[in-house]
PDB file of C-alpha atoms in Angstrom:
ATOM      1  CA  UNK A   4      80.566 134.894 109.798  1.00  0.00           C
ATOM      2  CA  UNK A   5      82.442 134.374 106.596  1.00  0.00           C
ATOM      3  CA  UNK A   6      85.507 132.210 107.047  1.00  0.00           C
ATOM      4  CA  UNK A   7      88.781 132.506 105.638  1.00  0.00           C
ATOM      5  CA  UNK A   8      89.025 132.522 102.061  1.00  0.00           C
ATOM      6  CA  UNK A   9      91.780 131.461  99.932  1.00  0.00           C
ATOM      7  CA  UNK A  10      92.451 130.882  95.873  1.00  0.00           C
ATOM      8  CA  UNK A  11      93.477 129.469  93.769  1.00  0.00           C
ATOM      9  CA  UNK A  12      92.992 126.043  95.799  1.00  0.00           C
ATOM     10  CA  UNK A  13      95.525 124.154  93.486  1.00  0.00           C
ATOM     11  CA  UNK A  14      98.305 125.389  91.452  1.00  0.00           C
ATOM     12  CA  UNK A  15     100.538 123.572  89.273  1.00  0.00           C
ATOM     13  CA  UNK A  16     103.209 124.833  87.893  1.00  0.00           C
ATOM     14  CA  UNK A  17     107.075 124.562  86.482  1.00  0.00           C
ATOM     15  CA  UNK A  18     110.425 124.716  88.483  1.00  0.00           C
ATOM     16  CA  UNK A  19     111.409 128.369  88.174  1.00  0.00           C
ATOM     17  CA  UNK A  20     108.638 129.396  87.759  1.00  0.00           C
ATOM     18  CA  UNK A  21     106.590 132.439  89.884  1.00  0.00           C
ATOM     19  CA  UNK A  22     103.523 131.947  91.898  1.00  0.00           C
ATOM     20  CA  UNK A  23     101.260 133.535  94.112  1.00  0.00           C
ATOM     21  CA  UNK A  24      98.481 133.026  97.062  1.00  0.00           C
ATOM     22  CA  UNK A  25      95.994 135.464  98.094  1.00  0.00           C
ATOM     23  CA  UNK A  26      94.096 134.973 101.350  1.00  0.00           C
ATOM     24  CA  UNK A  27      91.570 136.898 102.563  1.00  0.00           C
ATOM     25  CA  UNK A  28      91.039 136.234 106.926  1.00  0.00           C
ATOM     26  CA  UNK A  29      87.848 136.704 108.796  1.00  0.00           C
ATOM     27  CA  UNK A  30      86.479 140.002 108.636  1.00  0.00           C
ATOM     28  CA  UNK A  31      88.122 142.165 111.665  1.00  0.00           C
ATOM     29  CA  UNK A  32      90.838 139.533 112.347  1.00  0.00           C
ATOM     30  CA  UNK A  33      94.275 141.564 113.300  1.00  0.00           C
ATOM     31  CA  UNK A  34      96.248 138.453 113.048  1.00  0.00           C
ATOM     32  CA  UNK A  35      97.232 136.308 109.891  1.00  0.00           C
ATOM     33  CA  UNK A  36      99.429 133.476 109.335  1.00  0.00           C
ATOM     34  CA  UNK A  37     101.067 131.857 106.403  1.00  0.00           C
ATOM     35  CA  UNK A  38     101.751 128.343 106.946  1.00  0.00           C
ATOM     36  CA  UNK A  39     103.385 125.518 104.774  1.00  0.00           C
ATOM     37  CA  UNK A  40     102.025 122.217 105.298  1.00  0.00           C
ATOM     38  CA  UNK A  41     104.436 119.383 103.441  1.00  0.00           C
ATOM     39  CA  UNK A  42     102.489 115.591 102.761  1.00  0.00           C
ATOM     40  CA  UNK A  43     102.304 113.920 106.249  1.00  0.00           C
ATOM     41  CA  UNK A  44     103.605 116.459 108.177  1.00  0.00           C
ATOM     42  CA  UNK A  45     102.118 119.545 110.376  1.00  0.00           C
ATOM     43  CA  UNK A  46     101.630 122.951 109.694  1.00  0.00           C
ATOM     44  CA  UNK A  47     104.760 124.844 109.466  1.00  0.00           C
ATOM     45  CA  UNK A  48     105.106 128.883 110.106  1.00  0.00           C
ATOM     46  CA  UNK A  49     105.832 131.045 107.302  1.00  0.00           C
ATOM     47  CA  UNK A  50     105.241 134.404 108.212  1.00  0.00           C
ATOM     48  CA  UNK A  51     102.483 136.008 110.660  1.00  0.00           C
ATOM     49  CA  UNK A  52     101.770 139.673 110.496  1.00  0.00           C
ATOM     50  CA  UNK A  53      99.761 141.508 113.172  1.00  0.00           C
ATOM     51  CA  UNK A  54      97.909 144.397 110.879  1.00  0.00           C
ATOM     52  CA  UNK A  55     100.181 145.270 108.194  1.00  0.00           C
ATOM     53  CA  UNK A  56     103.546 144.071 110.042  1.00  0.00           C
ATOM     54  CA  UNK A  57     105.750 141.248 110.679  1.00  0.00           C
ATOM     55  CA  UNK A  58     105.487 139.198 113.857  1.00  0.00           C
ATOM     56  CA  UNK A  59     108.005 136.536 113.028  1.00  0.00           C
ATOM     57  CA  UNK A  60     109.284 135.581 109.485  1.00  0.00           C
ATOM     58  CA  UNK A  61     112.239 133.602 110.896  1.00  0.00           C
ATOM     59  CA  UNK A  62     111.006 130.320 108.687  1.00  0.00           C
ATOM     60  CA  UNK A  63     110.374 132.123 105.651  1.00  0.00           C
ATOM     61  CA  UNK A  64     113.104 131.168 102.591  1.00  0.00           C
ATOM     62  CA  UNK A  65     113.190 134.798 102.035  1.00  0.00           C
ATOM     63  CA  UNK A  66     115.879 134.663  98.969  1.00  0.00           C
ATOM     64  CA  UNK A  67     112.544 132.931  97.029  1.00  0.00           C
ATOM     65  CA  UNK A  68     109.566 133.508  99.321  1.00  0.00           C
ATOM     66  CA  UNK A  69     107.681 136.750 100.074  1.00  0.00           C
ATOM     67  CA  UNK A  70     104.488 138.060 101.924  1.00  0.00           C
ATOM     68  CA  UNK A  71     102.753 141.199 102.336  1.00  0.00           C
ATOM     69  CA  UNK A  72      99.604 142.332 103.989  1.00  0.00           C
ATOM     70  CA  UNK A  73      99.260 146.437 102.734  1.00  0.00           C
ATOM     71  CA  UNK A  74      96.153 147.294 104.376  1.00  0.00           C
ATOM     72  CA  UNK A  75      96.171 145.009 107.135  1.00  0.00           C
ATOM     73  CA  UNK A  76      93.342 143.045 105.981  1.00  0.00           C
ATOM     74  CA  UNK A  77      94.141 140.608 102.338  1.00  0.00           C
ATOM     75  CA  UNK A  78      97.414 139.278 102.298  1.00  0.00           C
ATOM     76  CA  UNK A  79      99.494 137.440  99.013  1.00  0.00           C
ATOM     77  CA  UNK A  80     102.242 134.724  99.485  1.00  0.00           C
ATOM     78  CA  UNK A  81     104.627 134.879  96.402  1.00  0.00           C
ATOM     79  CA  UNK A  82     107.361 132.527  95.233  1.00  0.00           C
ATOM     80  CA  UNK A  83     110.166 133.362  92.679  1.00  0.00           C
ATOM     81  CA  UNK A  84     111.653 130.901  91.680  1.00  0.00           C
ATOM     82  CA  UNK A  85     109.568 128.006  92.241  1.00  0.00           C
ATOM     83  CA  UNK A  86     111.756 124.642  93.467  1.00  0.00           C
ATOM     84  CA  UNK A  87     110.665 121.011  93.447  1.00  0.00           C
ATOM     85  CA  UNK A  88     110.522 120.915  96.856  1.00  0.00           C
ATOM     86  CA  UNK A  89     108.090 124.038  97.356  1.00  0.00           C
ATOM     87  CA  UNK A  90     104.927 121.293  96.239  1.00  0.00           C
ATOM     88  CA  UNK A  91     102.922 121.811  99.533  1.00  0.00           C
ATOM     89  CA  UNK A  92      99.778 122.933 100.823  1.00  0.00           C
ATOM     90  CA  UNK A  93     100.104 126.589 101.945  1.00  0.00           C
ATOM     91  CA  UNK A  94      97.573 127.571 104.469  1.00  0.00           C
ATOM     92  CA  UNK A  95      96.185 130.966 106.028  1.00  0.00           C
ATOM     93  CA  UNK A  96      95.126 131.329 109.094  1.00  0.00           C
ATOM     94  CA  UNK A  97      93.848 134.327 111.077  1.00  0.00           C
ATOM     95  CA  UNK A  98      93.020 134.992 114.950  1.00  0.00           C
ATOM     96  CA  UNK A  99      91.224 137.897 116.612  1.00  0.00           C
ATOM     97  CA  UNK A 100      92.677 140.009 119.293  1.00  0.00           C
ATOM     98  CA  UNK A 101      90.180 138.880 121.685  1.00  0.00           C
ATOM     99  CA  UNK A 102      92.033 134.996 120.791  1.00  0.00           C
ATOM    100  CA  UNK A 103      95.347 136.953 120.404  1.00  0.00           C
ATOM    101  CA  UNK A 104      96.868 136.064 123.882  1.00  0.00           C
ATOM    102  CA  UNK A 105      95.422 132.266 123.152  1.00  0.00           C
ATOM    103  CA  UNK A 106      96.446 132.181 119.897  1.00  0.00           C
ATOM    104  CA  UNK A 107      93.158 130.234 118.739  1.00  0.00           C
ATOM    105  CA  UNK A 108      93.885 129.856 114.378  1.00  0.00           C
ATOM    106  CA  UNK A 109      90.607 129.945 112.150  1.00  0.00           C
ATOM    107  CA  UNK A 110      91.947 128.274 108.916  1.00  0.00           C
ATOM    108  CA  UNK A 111      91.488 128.161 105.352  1.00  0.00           C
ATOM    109  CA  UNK A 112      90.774 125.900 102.824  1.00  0.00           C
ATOM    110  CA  UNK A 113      94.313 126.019 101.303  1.00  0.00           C
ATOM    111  CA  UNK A 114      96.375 126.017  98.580  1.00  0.00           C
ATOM    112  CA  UNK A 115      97.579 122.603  96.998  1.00  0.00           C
ATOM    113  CA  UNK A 116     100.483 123.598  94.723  1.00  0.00           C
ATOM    114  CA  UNK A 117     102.482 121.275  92.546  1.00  0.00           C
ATOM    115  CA  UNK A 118     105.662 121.821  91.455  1.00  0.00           C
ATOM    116  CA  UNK A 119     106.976 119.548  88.296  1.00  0.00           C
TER     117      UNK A 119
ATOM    118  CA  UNK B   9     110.765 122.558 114.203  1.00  0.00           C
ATOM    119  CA  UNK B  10     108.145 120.608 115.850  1.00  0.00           C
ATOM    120  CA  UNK B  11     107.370 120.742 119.399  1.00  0.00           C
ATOM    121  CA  UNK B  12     104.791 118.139 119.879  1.00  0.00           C
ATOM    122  CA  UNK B  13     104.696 114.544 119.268  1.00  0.00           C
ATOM    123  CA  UNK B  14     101.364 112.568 118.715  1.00  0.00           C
ATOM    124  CA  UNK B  15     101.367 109.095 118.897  1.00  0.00           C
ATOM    125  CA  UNK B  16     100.509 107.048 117.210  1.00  0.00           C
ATOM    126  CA  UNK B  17     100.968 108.376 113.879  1.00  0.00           C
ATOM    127  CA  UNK B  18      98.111 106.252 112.608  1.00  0.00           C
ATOM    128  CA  UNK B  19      94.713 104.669 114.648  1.00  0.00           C
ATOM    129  CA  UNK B  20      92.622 102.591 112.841  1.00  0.00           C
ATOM    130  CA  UNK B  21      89.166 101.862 114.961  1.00  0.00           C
ATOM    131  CA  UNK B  22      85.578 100.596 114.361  1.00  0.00           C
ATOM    132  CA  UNK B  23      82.779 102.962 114.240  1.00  0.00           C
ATOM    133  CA  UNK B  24      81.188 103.296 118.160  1.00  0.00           C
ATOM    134  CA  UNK B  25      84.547 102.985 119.606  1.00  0.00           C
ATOM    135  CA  UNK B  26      86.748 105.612 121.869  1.00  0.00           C
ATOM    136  CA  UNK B  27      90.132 107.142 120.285  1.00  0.00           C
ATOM    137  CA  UNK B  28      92.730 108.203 121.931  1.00  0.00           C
ATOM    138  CA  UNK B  29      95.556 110.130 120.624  1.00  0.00           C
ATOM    139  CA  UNK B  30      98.747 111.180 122.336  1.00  0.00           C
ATOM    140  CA  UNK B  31     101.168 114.231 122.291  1.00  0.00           C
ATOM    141  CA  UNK B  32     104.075 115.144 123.854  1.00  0.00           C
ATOM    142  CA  UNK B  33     106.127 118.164 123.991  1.00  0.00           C
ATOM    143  CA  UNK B  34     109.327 119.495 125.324  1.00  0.00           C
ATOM    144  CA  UNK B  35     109.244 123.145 126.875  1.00  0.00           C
ATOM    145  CA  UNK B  36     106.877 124.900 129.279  1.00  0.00           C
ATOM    146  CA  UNK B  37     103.961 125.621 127.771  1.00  0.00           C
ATOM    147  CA  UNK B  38     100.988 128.613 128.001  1.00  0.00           C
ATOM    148  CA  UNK B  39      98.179 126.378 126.435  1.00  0.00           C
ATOM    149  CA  UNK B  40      98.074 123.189 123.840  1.00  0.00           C
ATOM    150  CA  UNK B  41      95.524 122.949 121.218  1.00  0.00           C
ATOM    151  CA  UNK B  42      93.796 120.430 119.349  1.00  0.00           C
ATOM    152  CA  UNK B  43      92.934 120.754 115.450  1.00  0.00           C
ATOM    153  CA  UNK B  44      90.894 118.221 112.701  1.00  0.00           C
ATOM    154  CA  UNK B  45      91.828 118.013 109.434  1.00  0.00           C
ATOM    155  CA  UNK B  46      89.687 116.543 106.951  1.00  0.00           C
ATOM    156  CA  UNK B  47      91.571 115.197 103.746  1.00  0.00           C
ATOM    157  CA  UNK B  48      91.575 118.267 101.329  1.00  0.00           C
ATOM    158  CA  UNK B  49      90.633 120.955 104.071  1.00  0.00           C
ATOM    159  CA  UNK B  50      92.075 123.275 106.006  1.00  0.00           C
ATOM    160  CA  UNK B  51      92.470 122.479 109.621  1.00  0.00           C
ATOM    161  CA  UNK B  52      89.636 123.483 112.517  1.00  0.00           C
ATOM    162  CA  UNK B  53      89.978 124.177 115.727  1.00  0.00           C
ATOM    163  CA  UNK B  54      88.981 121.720 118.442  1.00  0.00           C
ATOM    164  CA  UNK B  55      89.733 122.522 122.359  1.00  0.00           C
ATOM    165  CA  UNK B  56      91.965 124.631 123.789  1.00  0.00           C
ATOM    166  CA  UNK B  57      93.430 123.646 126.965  1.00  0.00           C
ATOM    167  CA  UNK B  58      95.607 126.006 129.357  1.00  0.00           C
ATOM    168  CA  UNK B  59      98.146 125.023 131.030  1.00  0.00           C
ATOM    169  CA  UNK B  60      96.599 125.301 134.641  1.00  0.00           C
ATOM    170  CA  UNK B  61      94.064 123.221 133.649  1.00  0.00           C
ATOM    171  CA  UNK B  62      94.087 119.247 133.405  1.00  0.00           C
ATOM    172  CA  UNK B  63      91.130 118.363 132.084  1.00  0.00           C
ATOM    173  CA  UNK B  64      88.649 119.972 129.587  1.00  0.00           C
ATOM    174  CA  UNK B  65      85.215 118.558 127.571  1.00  0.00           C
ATOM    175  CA  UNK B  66      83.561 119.105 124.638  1.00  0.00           C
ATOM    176  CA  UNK B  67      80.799 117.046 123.455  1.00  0.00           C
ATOM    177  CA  UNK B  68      82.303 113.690 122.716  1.00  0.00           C
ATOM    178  CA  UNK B  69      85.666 115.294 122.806  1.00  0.00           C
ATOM    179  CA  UNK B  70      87.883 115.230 126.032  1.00  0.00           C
ATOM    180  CA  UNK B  71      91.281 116.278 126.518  1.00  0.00           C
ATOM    181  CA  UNK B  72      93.700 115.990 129.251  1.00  0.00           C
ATOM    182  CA  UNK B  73      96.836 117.623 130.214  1.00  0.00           C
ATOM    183  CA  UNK B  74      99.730 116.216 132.548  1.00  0.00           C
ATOM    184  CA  UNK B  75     102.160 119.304 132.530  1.00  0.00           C
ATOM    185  CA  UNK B  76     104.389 117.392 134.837  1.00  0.00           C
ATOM    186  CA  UNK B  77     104.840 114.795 132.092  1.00  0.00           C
ATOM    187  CA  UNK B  78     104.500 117.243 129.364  1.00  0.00           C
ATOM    188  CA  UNK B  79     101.900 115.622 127.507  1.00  0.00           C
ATOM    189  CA  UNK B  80      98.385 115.383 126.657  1.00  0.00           C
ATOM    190  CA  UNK B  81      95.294 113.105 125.235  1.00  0.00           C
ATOM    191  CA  UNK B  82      92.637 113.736 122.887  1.00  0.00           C
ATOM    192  CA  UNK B  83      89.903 111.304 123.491  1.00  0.00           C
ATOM    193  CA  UNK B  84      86.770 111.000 121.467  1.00  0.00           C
ATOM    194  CA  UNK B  85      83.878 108.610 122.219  1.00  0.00           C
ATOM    195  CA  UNK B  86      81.593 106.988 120.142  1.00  0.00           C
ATOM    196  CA  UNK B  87      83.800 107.463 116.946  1.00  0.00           C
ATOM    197  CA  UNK B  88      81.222 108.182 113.731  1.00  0.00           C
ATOM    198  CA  UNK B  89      82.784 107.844 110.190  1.00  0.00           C
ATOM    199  CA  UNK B  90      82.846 111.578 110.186  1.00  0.00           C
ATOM    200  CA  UNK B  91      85.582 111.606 112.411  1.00  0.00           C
ATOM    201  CA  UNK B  92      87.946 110.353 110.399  1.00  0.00           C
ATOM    202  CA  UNK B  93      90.826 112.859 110.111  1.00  0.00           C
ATOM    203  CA  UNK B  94      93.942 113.923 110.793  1.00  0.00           C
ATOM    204  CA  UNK B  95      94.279 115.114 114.531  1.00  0.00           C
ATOM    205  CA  UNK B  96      96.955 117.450 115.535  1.00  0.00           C
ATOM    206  CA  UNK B  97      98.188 119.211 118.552  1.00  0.00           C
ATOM    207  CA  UNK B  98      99.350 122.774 118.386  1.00  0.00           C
ATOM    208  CA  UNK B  99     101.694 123.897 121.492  1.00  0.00           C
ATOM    209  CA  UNK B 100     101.974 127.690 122.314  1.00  0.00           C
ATOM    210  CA  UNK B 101     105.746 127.850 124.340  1.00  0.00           C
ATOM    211  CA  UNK B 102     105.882 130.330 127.346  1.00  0.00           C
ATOM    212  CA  UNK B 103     106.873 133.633 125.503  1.00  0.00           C
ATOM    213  CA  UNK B 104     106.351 132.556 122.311  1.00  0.00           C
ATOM    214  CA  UNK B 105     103.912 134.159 119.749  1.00  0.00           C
ATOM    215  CA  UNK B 106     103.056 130.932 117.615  1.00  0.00           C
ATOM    216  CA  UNK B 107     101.810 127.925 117.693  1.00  0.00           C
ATOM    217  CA  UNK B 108     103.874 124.916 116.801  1.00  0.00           C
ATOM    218  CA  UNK B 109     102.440 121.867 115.497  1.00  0.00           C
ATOM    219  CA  UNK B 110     103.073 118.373 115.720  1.00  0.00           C
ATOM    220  CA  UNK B 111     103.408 115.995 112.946  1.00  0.00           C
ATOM    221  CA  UNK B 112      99.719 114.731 113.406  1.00  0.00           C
ATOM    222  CA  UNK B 113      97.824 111.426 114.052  1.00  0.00           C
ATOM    223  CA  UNK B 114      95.691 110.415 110.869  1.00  0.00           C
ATOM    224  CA  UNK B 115      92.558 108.517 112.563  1.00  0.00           C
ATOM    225  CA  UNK B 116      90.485 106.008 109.980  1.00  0.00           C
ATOM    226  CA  UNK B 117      86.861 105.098 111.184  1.00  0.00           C
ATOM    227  CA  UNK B 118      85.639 101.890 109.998  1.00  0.00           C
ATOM    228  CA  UNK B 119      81.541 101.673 109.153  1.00  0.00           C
TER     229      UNK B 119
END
């Protein structure tokens, strides 16, 4: 099967500037994530939807980050304004139902954005 | 913030020997999980180990888990170059819905 697919894979761009991810997860995959991975550290949660709703967004910086997932399947990260400290790999990740319980993560390639 | 702990934060071994990372975590736990990441990639997904279990294989992989301790290994024999990653555990709390990862153990195989 297909894995999950992300793009761009690197992004550089300006402070204050806008940009945005697009992920698509493994074909019939309820669950996504949204996860911001920092140089040396772990994965941190974003955002993960279940379908076309929110799970838990309670580490998303919503007053410059947002997500959506419309028809429960592709999903975009966005970021308005853009900060220094936003350069990070942003990952997707999506599990099936049968994995839901376990939470088992299939993960993309990512996106390495730079912010100068 | 981060639930698990691996230690070290960095193993550097010769090519045929064993690694073993460490993590620890803090709260009660439904099952720990084990991830690669290759510089540049995404992460993948390892073992899975619940938390009635203590002891779980998979190919040269084998992980433990000492719930009374709170912690787990991840040992892998007969390292190969291709091994060389970053290694990190994943925790999934007792009514959470989301993993929680630790801050990762970047392993260097030496030909």
């Amino acid at each position: 099967e297909a894995g999950v697919a992300q793009s761009p894979r690197y992004k550089i761009i300006e402070k204050r500037q806008s940009v945005a991810f697009w992920c698509n997860p493994i074909s019939g995959h309820a669950t996504l994530y949204w996860y911001q991975q920092i140089l040396g550290q772990g994965p941190k949660l974003l955002i993960q939807f279940q379908n076309n709703g929110v799970v838990d967004d309670s580490q998303l910086p919503k007053d410059r980050f947002s997500a959506e997932r419309l028809k429960g399947v592709d999903s975009t990260l966005k970021i308005q304004p853009a900060k220094l400290e936003d350069s990070a790999v942003y990952l997707c990740a999506s599990s099936s139902l049968r994995g839901y319980s376990s939470y088992e993560q299939y993960f993309g390639p990512g996106t390495r954005l730079t912010v100068t | 913030s981060q639930q698990g702990e691996e230690d070290p934060q960095a193993l550097s071994i010769q090519e045929g020997e064993n690694a073993t990372m460490n993590c620890s975590y803090k709260t009660s736990i439904n099952n720990l999980q084990w991830y690669r990441q290759n510089s540049g990639r995404g992460l993948v997904h390892l073992i899975l180990i619940r938390s009635n279990e203590r002891e779980k294989h998979s190919g040269r992989l084998r992980v433990t888990l000492d719930t009374s301790k709170k912690s787990s290994s991840l040992l892998i024999t007969a390292s190969r170059a291709a091994d060389t990653a970053s290694y990190f555990c994943a925790t999934l709390r007792v009514g959470a819905q989301k993993l929680v990862f630790g801050q990762g153990t970047r392993l260097t195989i030496n030909p």
